[in-house]
Short mmCIF file of C-alpha atoms in Angstrom, two decimals:
data_model
loop_
_atom_site.label_atom_id
_atom_site.label_comp_id
_atom_site.label_asym_id
_atom_site.label_seq_id
_atom_site.Cartn_x
_atom_site.Cartn_y
_atom_site.Cartn_z
CA MET A 277 -68.70 56.53 -52.79
CA ASP A 278 -71.53 54.43 -54.21
CA LEU A 279 -73.02 50.97 -54.30
CA ALA A 280 -73.35 49.96 -57.93
CA PRO A 281 -74.62 46.69 -59.40
CA LEU A 282 -72.22 44.29 -61.05
CA LEU A 283 -71.39 45.28 -64.59
CA SER A 284 -70.78 42.21 -66.71
CA PRO A 285 -68.77 42.97 -69.87
CA ARG A 286 -70.51 41.89 -73.05
CA LEU A 287 -67.88 39.87 -74.78
CA SER A 288 -68.23 37.05 -77.24
CA THR A 289 -66.63 33.69 -76.72
CA SER A 290 -65.21 31.37 -79.32
CA VAL A 291 -66.91 28.23 -78.07
CA PRO A 292 -68.74 25.87 -80.42
CA SER A 293 -72.48 26.28 -80.83
CA PRO A 294 -74.69 23.44 -79.56
CA SER A 295 -75.12 22.21 -83.14
CA GLN A 296 -71.40 21.77 -83.63
CA PRO A 297 -69.76 18.49 -82.57
CA ARG A 298 -67.75 18.79 -79.38
CA LEU A 299 -64.08 18.14 -79.83
CA SER A 300 -62.22 16.06 -77.32
CA PRO A 301 -59.22 17.87 -75.82
CA PHE A 302 -56.62 16.25 -78.01
CA SER A 303 -58.76 15.08 -80.91
CA HIS A 304 -58.21 16.09 -84.54
CA ILE A 305 -54.48 16.23 -83.93
CA SER A 306 -53.20 14.05 -86.70
CA ARG A 307 -49.83 12.43 -86.77
CA PRO A 308 -47.44 14.42 -89.01
CA THR A 309 -44.81 13.12 -91.36
CA PHE A 310 -41.21 14.28 -91.30
CA PRO A 311 -39.46 13.45 -94.59
CA PHE A 312 -36.04 14.54 -93.37
CA GLN A 313 -36.01 12.45 -90.21
CA SER A 314 -35.44 8.82 -89.51
CA SER A 315 -38.08 7.03 -87.52
CA SER A 316 -35.83 6.93 -84.45
CA ASN A 317 -35.23 10.69 -84.60
CA ARG A 318 -38.95 11.24 -85.05
CA ARG A 319 -39.60 9.24 -81.90
CA ARG A 320 -37.22 11.40 -79.93
CA GLY A 321 -38.63 14.71 -81.14
CA PHE A 322 -40.46 16.22 -78.20
CA PHE A 323 -41.71 19.61 -77.13
CA LEU A 324 -39.16 22.34 -77.78
CA GLY A 325 -36.80 19.81 -79.31
CA CYS A 326 -36.26 18.03 -75.99
CA ARG A 327 -35.12 14.41 -76.11
CA ALA A 328 -37.41 11.67 -74.84
CA GLU A 329 -34.86 10.71 -72.19
CA ALA A 330 -35.50 14.04 -70.47
CA LEU A 331 -39.10 13.06 -69.82
CA VAL A 332 -39.01 9.35 -69.14
CA ALA A 333 -36.15 7.82 -67.23
CA GLY A 334 -34.53 5.24 -69.43
CA SER A 335 -35.06 5.86 -73.13
CA GLN A 336 -34.44 2.20 -73.94
CA ARG A 337 -37.35 1.19 -71.79
CA GLU A 338 -39.54 3.74 -73.55
CA GLU A 339 -38.47 2.54 -77.00
CA GLY A 340 -38.92 -1.08 -76.02
CA ASN A 341 -42.39 -0.59 -74.58
CA SER A 342 -43.83 1.88 -77.08
CA HIS A 343 -45.24 -0.81 -79.35
CA LEU A 344 -46.90 -2.45 -76.33
CA SER A 345 -48.85 0.72 -75.49
CA ASP A 346 -51.18 0.43 -78.48
CA ASN A 347 -53.86 -1.70 -76.87
CA LEU A 348 -53.12 -1.22 -73.18
CA ASP A 349 -55.59 0.45 -70.86
CA LEU A 350 -54.28 3.04 -68.43
CA THR A 351 -53.88 0.71 -65.47
CA SER A 352 -52.03 -1.98 -67.42
CA TRP A 353 -49.76 0.64 -68.98
CA LEU A 354 -48.94 2.09 -65.56
CA HIS A 355 -48.06 -1.31 -64.07
CA LEU A 356 -46.02 -2.24 -67.14
CA ASN A 357 -43.96 0.91 -66.70
CA GLY A 358 -43.19 0.71 -63.01
CA LEU A 359 -46.32 1.49 -60.99
CA PRO A 360 -45.97 -0.56 -57.79
CA PRO A 361 -48.91 -2.56 -56.42
CA CYS A 362 -51.59 -0.17 -55.16
CA LYS A 363 -54.84 -0.25 -53.24
CA VAL A 364 -57.04 1.41 -55.85
CA GLU A 365 -58.55 0.57 -59.22
CA LEU A 366 -60.59 2.29 -61.92
CA LYS A 367 -64.33 1.98 -62.26
CA GLU A 368 -66.45 3.20 -65.17
CA LYS A 369 -69.90 4.78 -65.19
CA ASP A 370 -72.16 6.14 -67.90
CA CYS A 371 -72.98 9.81 -68.12
CA LYS A 372 -76.60 10.82 -67.54
CA ASP A 373 -77.11 11.68 -71.20
CA GLY A 374 -76.05 8.15 -72.15
CA ASN A 375 -73.62 9.42 -74.80
CA CYS A 376 -70.39 8.98 -72.88
CA SER A 377 -68.75 7.38 -69.89
CA ILE A 378 -66.17 8.49 -67.38
CA ARG A 379 -63.82 6.61 -65.09
CA TYR A 380 -62.96 7.25 -61.48
CA VAL A 381 -60.64 5.84 -58.83
CA ILE A 382 -62.15 3.58 -56.16
CA ALA A 383 -60.70 1.69 -53.23
CA ARG A 384 -59.78 -1.85 -54.28
CA GLU A 385 -59.80 -2.93 -50.64
CA GLU A 386 -60.65 -1.47 -47.27
CA LEU A 387 -58.47 1.51 -46.37
CA LYS A 388 -57.89 3.29 -43.09
CA ALA A 389 -56.78 6.86 -42.58
CA GLY A 390 -53.03 7.14 -43.18
CA ASP A 391 -52.82 4.33 -45.75
CA VAL A 392 -50.90 4.97 -48.98
CA ALA A 393 -53.51 4.41 -51.68
CA PHE A 394 -51.03 4.54 -54.57
CA CYS A 395 -47.56 5.73 -55.41
CA VAL A 396 -46.80 6.89 -58.98
CA PRO A 397 -43.08 6.90 -59.91
CA ASN A 398 -41.64 10.20 -61.13
CA SER A 399 -40.97 8.54 -64.49
CA LEU A 400 -44.76 8.44 -65.04
CA VAL A 401 -45.41 12.02 -63.90
CA VAL A 402 -45.29 14.88 -66.41
CA THR A 403 -43.69 18.08 -65.07
CA LEU A 404 -42.07 21.01 -66.82
CA ASP A 405 -38.53 20.24 -65.73
CA ARG A 406 -38.86 16.85 -67.42
CA VAL A 407 -40.67 18.19 -70.48
CA LEU A 408 -38.09 20.90 -71.10
CA GLY A 409 -35.13 18.96 -69.76
CA ASN A 410 -33.93 22.03 -67.89
CA GLU A 411 -35.35 23.47 -64.67
CA THR A 412 -33.96 26.95 -65.32
CA VAL A 413 -35.52 27.12 -68.78
CA ALA A 414 -38.84 25.90 -67.39
CA GLU A 415 -38.87 28.66 -64.79
CA LEU A 416 -37.80 31.26 -67.35
CA LEU A 417 -40.58 30.42 -69.80
CA THR A 418 -43.36 30.24 -67.25
CA THR A 419 -42.21 33.40 -65.46
CA ASN A 420 -41.95 35.61 -68.52
CA LYS A 421 -44.20 34.19 -71.23
CA LEU A 422 -46.50 31.25 -70.59
CA SER A 423 -48.26 29.59 -67.70
CA GLU A 424 -47.37 26.06 -66.73
CA LEU A 425 -50.77 24.94 -67.98
CA ALA A 426 -50.10 26.32 -71.46
CA CYS A 427 -46.72 24.57 -71.68
CA LEU A 428 -48.14 21.25 -70.51
CA ALA A 429 -51.09 21.52 -72.88
CA LEU A 430 -48.79 22.28 -75.79
CA TYR A 431 -46.58 19.34 -74.92
CA LEU A 432 -49.50 16.91 -74.84
CA MET A 433 -50.81 18.22 -78.16
CA TYR A 434 -47.47 17.47 -79.81
CA GLU A 435 -47.41 14.08 -78.10
CA LYS A 436 -50.85 13.44 -79.56
CA LYS A 437 -49.36 14.00 -83.00
CA GLN A 438 -47.18 10.93 -82.48
CA GLY A 439 -50.25 8.76 -82.13
CA LYS A 440 -49.65 5.27 -80.80
CA LYS A 441 -45.90 5.74 -80.99
CA SER A 442 -46.03 8.17 -78.10
CA PHE A 443 -44.99 6.72 -74.78
CA TRP A 444 -47.87 8.65 -73.26
CA TYR A 445 -50.51 7.30 -75.66
CA PRO A 446 -52.58 5.40 -73.00
CA PHE A 447 -52.55 8.43 -70.71
CA ILE A 448 -53.57 10.82 -73.49
CA LYS A 449 -56.29 8.36 -74.58
CA GLU A 450 -57.68 8.51 -71.05
CA LEU A 451 -57.60 12.31 -71.09
CA ASP A 452 -59.50 12.19 -74.38
CA ARG A 453 -62.09 9.97 -72.75
CA GLN A 454 -62.52 12.30 -69.77
CA ARG A 455 -62.50 15.46 -71.96
CA GLY A 456 -61.82 17.65 -68.95
CA ARG A 457 -65.00 16.50 -67.20
CA GLY A 458 -65.17 15.98 -63.47
CA GLN A 459 -67.18 13.34 -61.66
CA LEU A 460 -70.42 15.17 -62.52
CA ALA A 461 -69.54 14.65 -66.20
CA VAL A 462 -69.62 18.42 -66.76
CA GLU A 463 -66.95 20.31 -68.69
CA SER A 464 -65.59 23.65 -67.57
CA PRO A 465 -67.83 26.60 -68.60
CA LEU A 466 -64.87 27.66 -70.75
CA LEU A 467 -66.18 25.08 -73.24
CA TRP A 468 -69.88 25.88 -72.90
CA SER A 469 -71.93 27.38 -75.70
CA GLU A 470 -73.46 30.87 -75.45
CA SER A 471 -76.86 29.39 -74.59
CA GLU A 472 -75.28 27.27 -71.86
CA LEU A 473 -73.38 30.25 -70.43
CA ALA A 474 -76.78 31.93 -70.04
CA TYR A 475 -77.36 29.53 -67.13
CA LEU A 476 -74.87 31.73 -65.24
CA ASP A 477 -76.66 35.02 -65.93
CA GLY A 478 -76.55 37.28 -62.89
CA SER A 479 -73.51 35.51 -61.44
CA PRO A 480 -70.06 37.14 -61.42
CA THR A 481 -68.81 33.75 -62.61
CA ARG A 482 -69.98 34.44 -66.14
CA ALA A 483 -67.71 37.48 -66.36
CA GLU A 484 -64.87 35.39 -64.87
CA VAL A 485 -65.34 32.83 -67.65
CA LEU A 486 -65.00 35.53 -70.29
CA VAL A 487 -61.89 36.97 -68.66
CA ARG A 488 -60.32 33.50 -68.42
CA ASP A 489 -61.16 32.85 -72.07
CA GLU A 490 -59.36 36.05 -73.06
CA GLY A 491 -56.37 34.99 -70.97
CA ILE A 492 -56.15 31.66 -72.80
CA LYS A 493 -56.26 33.53 -76.11
CA ARG A 494 -53.36 35.75 -74.99
CA GLU A 495 -51.35 32.66 -74.09
CA TYR A 496 -52.11 31.15 -77.49
CA ASP A 497 -50.83 34.32 -79.18
CA GLU A 498 -47.56 33.98 -77.23
CA LEU A 499 -46.87 30.38 -78.25
CA ASP A 500 -44.88 31.26 -81.37
CA THR A 501 -42.73 33.79 -79.50
CA VAL A 502 -41.75 31.19 -76.94
CA TRP A 503 -41.24 28.60 -79.66
CA PHE A 504 -38.72 30.77 -81.52
CA MET A 505 -36.98 31.73 -78.29
CA ALA A 506 -36.63 28.09 -77.32
CA GLY A 507 -35.35 27.24 -80.78
CA SER A 508 -32.10 29.00 -79.93
CA LEU A 509 -31.67 26.76 -76.89
CA PHE A 510 -32.33 23.36 -78.45
CA LYS A 511 -30.85 21.83 -81.55
CA GLN A 512 -33.49 19.38 -82.69
CA TYR A 513 -36.91 20.73 -83.59
CA PRO A 514 -39.14 18.48 -85.69
CA TYR A 515 -42.52 20.23 -85.56
CA ASP A 516 -44.31 23.21 -87.07
CA ILE A 517 -44.69 26.30 -84.93
CA PRO A 518 -47.71 26.03 -82.59
CA THR A 519 -50.19 28.43 -84.19
CA GLU A 520 -49.63 26.73 -87.56
CA ALA A 521 -49.95 23.26 -86.08
CA PHE A 522 -53.03 23.93 -83.94
CA PRO A 523 -56.01 26.31 -84.24
CA PHE A 524 -56.98 28.23 -81.11
CA GLU A 525 -60.03 26.08 -80.42
CA ILE A 526 -57.89 22.93 -80.19
CA PHE A 527 -55.39 24.66 -77.91
CA LYS A 528 -58.16 25.94 -75.65
CA GLN A 529 -59.69 22.49 -75.27
CA ALA A 530 -56.30 20.98 -74.45
CA PHE A 531 -55.65 23.81 -71.99
CA VAL A 532 -58.97 23.22 -70.24
CA ALA A 533 -58.35 19.46 -70.11
CA VAL A 534 -54.94 20.01 -68.50
CA GLN A 535 -56.44 22.58 -66.13
CA SER A 536 -58.93 19.98 -64.92
CA CYS A 537 -56.30 17.37 -64.10
CA VAL A 538 -53.12 19.24 -63.18
CA VAL A 539 -51.91 18.76 -59.60
CA HIS A 540 -50.28 21.56 -57.63
CA LEU A 541 -47.47 19.87 -55.70
CA GLN A 542 -46.08 21.44 -52.53
CA LYS A 543 -42.47 21.74 -51.31
CA VAL A 544 -40.94 21.18 -54.76
CA SER A 545 -39.09 23.43 -57.19
CA LEU A 546 -41.09 25.81 -59.36
CA ALA A 547 -40.49 23.65 -62.41
CA ARG A 548 -42.15 20.68 -60.66
CA ARG A 549 -45.01 22.41 -58.87
CA PHE A 550 -47.59 21.63 -61.61
CA ALA A 551 -47.78 17.95 -62.48
CA LEU A 552 -49.90 15.59 -64.55
CA VAL A 553 -50.33 12.40 -62.53
CA PRO A 554 -52.01 9.49 -64.38
CA LEU A 555 -54.09 8.37 -61.37
CA GLY A 556 -54.77 11.94 -60.25
CA PRO A 557 -57.76 14.12 -61.10
CA PRO A 558 -60.13 14.02 -62.87
CA LEU A 559 -60.02 10.27 -62.11
CA LEU A 560 -59.80 11.33 -58.46
CA ALA A 561 -62.78 13.36 -57.28
CA TYR A 562 -62.14 16.68 -55.54
CA LYS A 563 -63.85 17.50 -52.25
CA SER A 564 -63.56 20.73 -50.26
CA ASN A 565 -63.81 19.11 -46.82
CA CYS A 566 -61.15 16.49 -47.57
CA LYS A 567 -57.56 16.97 -46.39
CA ALA A 568 -55.82 14.24 -48.42
CA MET A 569 -53.49 15.62 -51.10
CA LEU A 570 -51.18 14.21 -53.72
CA THR A 571 -47.70 14.79 -52.33
CA ALA A 572 -44.25 14.60 -53.85
CA THR A 573 -41.46 12.42 -52.50
CA ALA A 574 -37.94 12.07 -53.86
CA GLU A 575 -38.97 9.22 -56.17
CA SER A 576 -42.72 9.50 -56.66
CA VAL A 577 -46.05 11.23 -56.18
CA GLN A 578 -48.23 9.45 -53.65
CA LEU A 579 -51.66 9.70 -52.07
CA VAL A 580 -52.16 9.12 -48.35
CA VAL A 581 -55.87 8.96 -47.54
CA ASP A 582 -57.32 11.01 -44.70
CA ARG A 583 -60.32 8.80 -43.95
CA PRO A 584 -61.38 5.15 -44.01
CA TYR A 585 -62.80 3.68 -47.22
CA LYS A 586 -64.74 0.54 -47.92
CA ALA A 587 -63.87 -1.46 -51.02
CA GLY A 588 -65.56 0.11 -54.04
CA GLU A 589 -65.91 3.61 -52.58
CA PRO A 590 -64.65 6.57 -54.69
CA ILE A 591 -61.43 8.14 -53.46
CA VAL A 592 -61.53 11.91 -52.87
CA VAL A 593 -58.79 14.50 -52.45
CA TRP A 594 -58.64 18.12 -51.34
CA CYS A 595 -59.01 20.76 -54.03
CA GLY A 596 -57.50 23.59 -51.99
CA PRO A 597 -59.23 26.66 -50.52
CA GLN A 598 -61.16 27.52 -53.69
CA PRO A 599 -64.61 29.13 -53.93
CA ASN A 600 -67.29 27.37 -55.94
CA SER A 601 -66.91 29.76 -58.87
CA ARG A 602 -63.32 28.61 -59.31
CA LEU A 603 -64.23 24.95 -58.82
CA LEU A 604 -66.75 25.26 -61.64
CA ILE A 605 -64.36 27.03 -64.01
CA ASN A 606 -61.41 24.76 -63.25
CA TYR A 607 -63.06 21.38 -62.73
CA GLY A 608 -66.72 21.57 -63.76
CA PHE A 609 -68.33 20.97 -60.37
CA VAL A 610 -69.79 22.85 -57.39
CA ASP A 611 -69.49 21.68 -53.79
CA GLU A 612 -72.43 22.49 -51.51
CA ASP A 613 -70.27 21.69 -48.45
CA ASN A 614 -67.56 24.12 -49.51
CA SER A 615 -66.54 26.13 -46.43
CA TYR A 616 -64.22 28.20 -48.65
CA ASP A 617 -67.03 29.57 -50.81
CA ARG A 618 -67.19 33.34 -50.98
CA LEU A 619 -68.51 36.40 -52.78
CA ILE A 620 -66.37 39.38 -53.74
CA ILE A 621 -67.49 42.98 -53.19
CA GLU A 622 -65.29 45.77 -54.50
CA ALA A 623 -65.79 49.21 -52.95
CA SER A 624 -64.11 52.48 -53.85
CA LEU A 625 -63.95 56.00 -52.46
CA ASN A 626 -65.59 58.72 -54.50
CA THR A 627 -62.79 60.56 -56.30
CA GLU A 628 -65.07 63.60 -56.78
CA ASP A 629 -65.43 64.04 -53.02
CA PRO A 630 -63.60 67.26 -51.93
CA GLN A 631 -62.40 65.28 -48.90
CA TYR A 632 -61.21 62.36 -51.04
CA GLN A 633 -57.51 62.74 -50.16
CA GLU A 634 -58.21 62.85 -46.41
CA LYS A 635 -60.51 59.83 -46.64
CA ARG A 636 -57.96 57.99 -48.73
CA MET A 637 -55.32 58.66 -46.04
CA ILE A 638 -57.66 57.41 -43.30
CA ALA A 639 -58.49 54.26 -45.27
CA GLN A 640 -54.80 53.50 -45.86
CA ARG A 641 -54.03 54.09 -42.19
CA ASN A 642 -56.54 51.36 -41.38
CA GLY A 643 -55.23 48.88 -43.95
CA LYS A 644 -57.75 49.70 -46.69
CA LEU A 645 -57.26 51.08 -50.19
CA SER A 646 -59.10 53.70 -52.19
CA VAL A 647 -60.41 50.72 -54.17
CA GLN A 648 -60.96 47.97 -51.62
CA THR A 649 -62.00 44.33 -52.09
CA PHE A 650 -64.11 42.71 -49.38
CA GLN A 651 -64.65 38.97 -49.22
CA VAL A 652 -67.95 37.60 -47.96
CA HIS A 653 -67.29 34.04 -46.78
CA VAL A 654 -70.13 31.58 -46.49
CA GLY A 655 -71.41 31.36 -42.91
CA ARG A 656 -69.56 34.57 -41.99
CA GLU A 657 -71.70 37.12 -43.77
CA LYS A 658 -72.29 39.19 -40.62
CA GLU A 659 -68.56 39.51 -40.02
CA ALA A 660 -68.12 40.74 -43.60
CA ILE A 661 -70.75 43.45 -43.07
CA LEU A 662 -68.99 44.55 -39.89
CA GLU A 663 -65.74 44.85 -41.81
CA MET A 664 -67.36 46.92 -44.55
CA LEU A 665 -69.27 49.37 -42.33
CA PRO A 666 -66.37 51.65 -41.22
CA TYR A 667 -65.27 52.01 -44.84
CA ILE A 668 -68.77 52.89 -46.04
CA ARG A 669 -69.38 55.27 -43.12
CA LEU A 670 -66.29 57.16 -44.18
CA GLY A 671 -68.02 58.07 -47.42
CA TYR A 672 -70.91 59.68 -45.57
CA ILE A 673 -68.85 62.14 -43.55
CA SER A 674 -69.07 65.67 -44.88
CA ASP A 675 -68.73 67.97 -41.86
CA SER A 676 -65.18 69.33 -41.45
CA ALA A 677 -65.27 68.96 -37.67
CA GLU A 678 -66.32 65.31 -37.96
CA MET A 679 -63.58 64.77 -40.53
CA ASN A 680 -60.94 66.28 -38.23
CA SER A 681 -62.18 64.08 -35.41
CA VAL A 682 -61.80 60.96 -37.54
CA ILE A 683 -58.33 62.06 -38.70
CA SER A 684 -57.14 62.51 -35.12
CA SER A 685 -58.67 59.25 -33.87
CA GLN A 686 -56.96 55.90 -33.81
CA GLY A 687 -58.31 52.62 -35.18
CA ALA A 688 -61.04 51.88 -37.69
CA THR A 689 -63.83 53.60 -35.76
CA CYS A 690 -65.83 56.14 -37.70
CA PRO A 691 -68.68 57.30 -35.43
CA VAL A 692 -71.87 58.48 -37.08
CA SER A 693 -75.32 59.34 -35.80
CA PRO A 694 -78.07 56.68 -35.71
CA CYS A 695 -79.82 58.24 -38.68
CA MET A 696 -76.54 58.31 -40.63
CA GLU A 697 -75.98 54.67 -39.74
CA ARG A 698 -79.45 53.92 -41.07
CA ALA A 699 -78.49 55.59 -44.36
CA VAL A 700 -75.38 53.43 -44.57
CA LEU A 701 -77.32 50.24 -43.83
CA ASP A 702 -80.14 51.15 -46.20
CA GLN A 703 -77.61 51.59 -48.95
CA LEU A 704 -76.21 48.11 -48.26
CA ILE A 705 -79.75 46.71 -48.32
CA GLY A 706 -80.30 48.30 -51.72
CA TYR A 707 -77.03 46.89 -53.03
CA PHE A 708 -77.76 43.30 -52.00
CA GLU A 709 -81.31 43.53 -53.32
CA SER A 710 -80.04 44.83 -56.66
CA ARG A 711 -77.61 41.93 -56.93
CA LEU A 712 -80.37 39.43 -56.24
CA ALA A 713 -82.58 41.15 -58.80
CA GLY A 714 -79.84 40.64 -61.40
CA TYR A 715 -80.48 36.89 -61.50
CA PRO A 716 -83.18 35.74 -63.95
CA THR A 717 -84.44 33.16 -61.44
CA SER A 718 -85.37 33.29 -57.78
CA LEU A 719 -83.89 31.11 -55.06
CA LYS A 720 -87.12 29.09 -54.96
CA GLU A 721 -87.01 28.54 -58.72
CA ASP A 722 -83.43 27.28 -58.45
CA GLU A 723 -84.44 24.81 -55.75
CA ASP A 724 -87.34 23.58 -57.88
CA LEU A 725 -85.01 23.09 -60.87
CA LEU A 726 -82.55 21.09 -58.81
CA ALA A 727 -85.35 18.80 -57.65
CA ASP A 728 -85.72 17.57 -61.24
CA ASP A 729 -83.70 14.35 -61.64
CA ASN A 730 -83.66 14.79 -65.42
CA LEU A 731 -82.16 18.28 -65.36
CA ASP A 732 -79.32 18.81 -67.86
CA PRO A 733 -75.98 18.35 -65.98
CA LYS A 734 -74.66 21.78 -67.01
CA ARG A 735 -77.90 23.46 -66.00
CA ARG A 736 -77.75 21.55 -62.71
CA VAL A 737 -74.25 22.64 -61.78
CA ALA A 738 -74.96 26.24 -62.86
CA SER A 739 -78.21 26.34 -60.88
CA LYS A 740 -76.40 24.98 -57.86
CA LEU A 741 -73.77 27.71 -58.12
CA VAL A 742 -76.24 30.61 -58.42
CA MET A 743 -78.39 29.11 -55.66
CA LEU A 744 -75.44 29.11 -53.27
CA GLU A 745 -74.54 32.68 -54.27
CA LYS A 746 -78.11 33.81 -53.57
CA LYS A 747 -78.08 32.12 -50.17
CA MET A 748 -75.01 34.16 -49.22
CA LEU A 749 -76.65 37.37 -50.48
CA HIS A 750 -79.81 36.61 -48.50
CA ALA A 751 -77.64 36.00 -45.42
CA CYS A 752 -76.05 39.41 -46.00
CA LEU A 753 -79.53 40.97 -46.17
CA ARG A 754 -80.54 39.30 -42.90
CA ALA A 755 -77.37 40.50 -41.17
CA THR A 756 -77.86 44.07 -42.40
CA ASN A 757 -81.48 44.09 -41.22
CA GLU A 758 -80.32 42.87 -37.82
CA PHE A 759 -78.04 45.89 -37.58
CA ILE A 760 -80.97 48.14 -38.52
CA ASN A 761 -83.13 46.57 -35.82
CA ASP A 762 -80.38 47.26 -33.27
CA LEU A 763 -80.50 51.01 -33.91
CA PRO A 764 -82.07 53.15 -31.14
CA ASP A 765 -85.03 53.80 -33.40
CA HIS A 766 -85.07 51.40 -36.30
CA SER A 767 -87.86 53.37 -37.96
CA VAL A 768 -85.80 56.54 -38.27
CA LEU A 769 -85.56 57.89 -41.81
CA PRO A 770 -82.14 58.38 -43.42
CA CYS A 771 -80.56 61.72 -42.58
CA ARG A 772 -81.19 64.63 -44.90
CA VAL A 773 -78.64 67.39 -45.30
CA TYR A 774 -80.04 70.75 -46.23
CA SER A 775 -77.77 72.98 -48.23
CA ALA A 776 -78.14 76.01 -50.42
CA ASP A 777 -76.26 74.10 -53.12
CA PRO A 778 -78.23 71.01 -54.26
CA GLY A 779 -75.04 69.72 -55.83
CA VAL A 780 -73.51 69.30 -52.38
CA MET A 781 -76.36 67.05 -51.34
CA ALA A 782 -76.00 65.01 -54.48
CA LEU A 783 -72.25 64.76 -54.08
CA TYR A 784 -72.34 63.35 -50.58
CA GLY A 785 -75.48 61.33 -51.14
CA LEU A 786 -76.83 61.92 -47.67
CA TYR A 787 -80.42 61.50 -48.71
CA SER A 788 -82.38 58.51 -49.87
CA GLY A 789 -81.70 57.32 -53.40
CA ASN A 790 -78.25 58.80 -53.90
CA LYS A 791 -75.16 56.61 -54.07
CA VAL A 792 -72.32 57.15 -51.66
CA ILE A 793 -69.88 54.30 -52.24
CA GLN A 794 -69.04 52.66 -55.53
CA VAL A 795 -69.14 48.91 -55.24
CA LYS A 796 -68.85 46.09 -57.75
CA GLY A 797 -69.78 42.53 -56.92
#
């Protein structure tokens, strides 16, 4: 087994360079012409040939109000189409760079915990069962081919093609304005340039971004397959196939925009679990220590606040138990008060160990795998080390009698001598130090950067993320050193095994400098 530094794959991303203009999520999607359709048929041509009535209750109302949507802002459009009186309103603020503005939801009046801030009718909420007009089809497509996010993004891109004739034009216009940015006015790293991604050097998050980018590309490559499959289920189909209608870069930006604002509803069917709610995020700010959530009722999606608000204060909702790396990738922000933040350490038994099969059996008996993932939660770093120690100790055992003793014992105990324990702990120390050395900046340098009020927003959020990661790694180092200090003689050198075969020593790694457990962070 051995502690290895994180290996970040060197992959290229297809994001625009800083010199290229940034596209808004649904920009450059021009309205097509359909010479073989009447204007009324063109209006009813929706994603996968679904009729407009399947998405918005009452097609006559949609037809009658479509021409009124041209110059309406989001709030007026919502009230015109059935949004009941609510206790919130939208406020606008400029971005720090002065080149854009974003909107956010604030309390229009004083609120107390338990108040219903707003209630959006189902007719104004976009879900897959409404988009596809069939719950079974929605579940089939998202189970076998595409994610819900891909389907919703594709739907909005085709709606964008209708321009002002789309019922959803004011909503899409607002999404264009937000461009997938959260309240810090930062886009997901999925849309960052290569030079901007360098802000995340040393962090596992950079590799996660590249993996997510590849996943979006795989979904894009599946769009045509799903399109042709759905063509056998629906009669009317007015548009070109997706990969001909949209280049990958447009699809990815729409995907990221939907990702930043989709709401995961609870206690609903699978076809309704992901929803686009016009007053939801990113207009609502996410907060890790908030418990208020958008919830589904029979007729609407509503928000019941969990705390009092003064008039003019921004409304926040819970983002779920997500670590900061996921908050950054999904929503473009990092929460310093995030009690769900964590680091991942992946350890594996050494397959070249002659006792590998016995150790694998012991690990499985104690609920661990030959390749085991450990989660280091913020504030609970010492507990994570305690969980890892029995697994790592197992890799140091070489004596047959000791091995038989462990096999016959019950529980996760794996007794070793004090000097062997020191070897285990020293190896952990080396692992955490190597991870910290993988960052181009120190913790102090990150803190100094964040003290600069004029710091680029993307650099700020990236620096905040790596700073919080380093704090957890330093906490792991402190906890490991505490265990060393608790040894009977904390100055004891790591054990050395003397053998006629130097290869045996190297294999078991029972001397300083050799690796005993393979770990990725």
